[in-house]
Each structure stands twice: as C-alpha cells, then as structure tokens.
XYZ file of C-alpha atoms in Angstrom:
132
model
C 18.740 22.178 5.082
C 17.623 22.630 1.477
C 14.797 20.384 0.386
C 13.027 19.867 -2.913
C 9.914 21.451 -1.396
C 11.679 24.803 -1.194
C 11.863 24.901 -4.969
C 8.213 24.018 -5.554
C 8.556 20.421 -6.704
C 7.086 18.965 -3.507
C 9.001 15.712 -4.025
C 10.707 14.296 -0.951
C 13.014 11.285 -1.109
C 12.103 8.907 1.702
C 13.155 5.667 3.320
C 10.309 3.176 3.746
C 10.268 0.362 6.251
C 7.257 -1.883 6.484
C 5.609 -5.257 6.456
C 2.660 -7.237 5.155
C 1.522 -9.892 7.604
C -0.952 -12.665 6.880
C -2.387 -13.208 10.360
C -4.408 -16.236 9.252
C -1.405 -18.224 7.993
C 1.136 -16.502 10.277
C 3.320 -15.327 7.356
C 5.344 -12.122 7.470
C 6.907 -10.215 4.580
C 9.153 -7.361 5.729
C 10.675 -4.787 3.400
C 12.898 -1.727 3.449
C 13.031 0.460 0.349
C 13.707 3.959 -0.875
C 10.910 5.914 -2.501
C 9.411 9.322 -3.014
C 6.613 11.225 -1.350
C 4.593 13.832 -3.209
C 2.001 15.445 -0.909
C -0.387 12.551 -0.075
C 1.207 9.988 -2.380
C 4.074 7.539 -1.782
C 5.771 5.586 -4.575
C 8.329 2.811 -4.134
C 9.461 -0.425 -5.796
C 9.680 -3.801 -4.076
C 10.715 -6.960 -5.968
C 10.176 -5.215 -9.345
C 6.629 -4.267 -8.337
C 5.681 -0.597 -8.338
C 3.718 0.346 -5.217
C 1.729 3.580 -5.181
C -0.104 4.637 -2.039
C -2.541 7.553 -2.097
C -3.922 8.496 1.284
C -6.130 10.818 3.283
C -7.658 10.609 6.746
C -10.646 8.676 5.385
C -9.224 6.530 2.583
C -6.082 4.674 1.527
C -5.582 3.479 -2.038
C -2.798 0.952 -2.621
C -1.880 0.143 -6.220
C 0.607 -2.673 -6.891
C 1.712 -3.024 -10.511
C 3.980 -5.724 -11.886
C 4.736 -6.779 -15.453
C 1.766 -9.138 -15.611
C -0.702 -7.835 -12.999
C -2.346 -4.772 -11.510
C -3.742 -5.077 -7.973
C -5.718 -2.201 -6.463
C -6.941 -1.935 -2.872
C -9.274 0.784 -1.647
C -9.405 0.900 2.145
C -12.212 2.875 3.697
C -13.937 2.226 7.009
C -17.333 2.363 5.275
C -16.586 0.356 2.123
C -13.365 -1.381 1.072
C -12.612 -3.550 -1.945
C -9.858 -4.894 -4.164
C -9.480 -5.585 -7.867
C -6.882 -7.956 -9.312
C -6.177 -7.735 -13.061
C -4.081 -10.216 -15.045
C -2.780 -8.053 -17.891
C -2.031 -10.794 -20.440
C -5.578 -12.178 -20.501
C -7.287 -8.947 -19.440
C -9.001 -11.025 -16.738
C -9.941 -9.353 -13.483
C -11.673 -10.227 -10.252
C -13.237 -8.006 -7.601
C -12.795 -8.959 -3.958
C -14.700 -7.699 -0.931
C -12.562 -6.331 1.880
C -13.510 -5.572 5.482
C -11.278 -2.920 7.037
C -10.977 -3.230 10.820
C -8.350 -0.587 11.582
C -7.008 2.217 9.417
C -4.487 4.739 10.800
C -2.735 7.453 8.810
C -0.199 9.825 10.341
C 2.611 12.008 9.005
C 5.141 9.158 8.971
C 3.130 5.936 8.992
C 0.218 4.068 7.487
C -1.377 1.029 9.103
C -4.289 -1.076 7.868
C -5.752 -4.277 9.309
C -8.197 -5.959 6.951
C -9.906 -9.180 5.894
C -10.307 -10.515 2.350
C -13.873 -11.794 2.604
C -13.668 -14.472 -0.109
C -10.553 -16.146 1.320
C -11.240 -15.344 4.991
C -7.589 -14.266 5.333
C -6.770 -11.425 7.707
C -3.835 -9.120 6.933
C -1.913 -6.230 8.432
C -0.053 -3.727 6.274
C 2.211 -1.102 7.799
C 4.770 1.337 6.463
C 6.836 3.929 8.260
C 8.646 6.661 6.377
C 11.567 8.937 7.124
C 13.335 11.575 5.047
C 16.606 10.678 3.349
C 19.249 13.274 4.164
C-alpha cells in the first residue's frame, strides 16, 4: 500500500467517529466525519465548524472555529482551561476546567471533564481509522 507518508508529506486521510456527551443534562451528540492526521494533529469539519486537535501524552488542545466564534480547550491533568471568543464583538471569556480522565492512544482520544462555572460534566471521544 502506498501512503502519503512514504513521500514525506506525513498527511494521512482518516475517518473519525466520535461523540460529545453532556453527562449532567444527559445529551449526546454523535458524529462521523472525514479528516486528516498530520503527526500529532487531527483536523476535521463538523457542521461547518473546523475542529483541530493537537495531542501528546500529557496534553490535548481542542480548537473549534466557526464563522462567529473561536473556542479553545486545553486539557491537562494538572491544569485545564477553556477560552470562548465571539469574533464579531471581540468578546472572550475564560472558563476553568477540571479534567478527570484523559487517554490518548494511536487511534483514539478520550477526555472526561467538568466546566467549573456551569458545573456541567462532559465526555469527548474520537476514534480514527485510515481511509483506504
């Protein structure tokens, strides 16, 4: 099999299946998208929102960017936080986040966390597979 990595680009087309679950309100948003993986970065679009995930064993950065907002999460067992920016008014708010569980493997990312200000607990999980 010939992959893009063989030619030095390092870009792999992937299939992404995942969910965001609000455990507090018992709401579940499932998604299945196509995206790309470049080393420790995954990029995909869901509902016209660009999602970029940068990850290592110790930290996960999730950036969600739509036409009118930019939402950044930094998950780290020691210190996690989020920033939400409304582009039109250039108004932003910082939110404290408590990360309970954070697992990163070759084909999946899982985070369980609490937004301190709203007292809402969430789970975010994605699983990836190569597109042949």
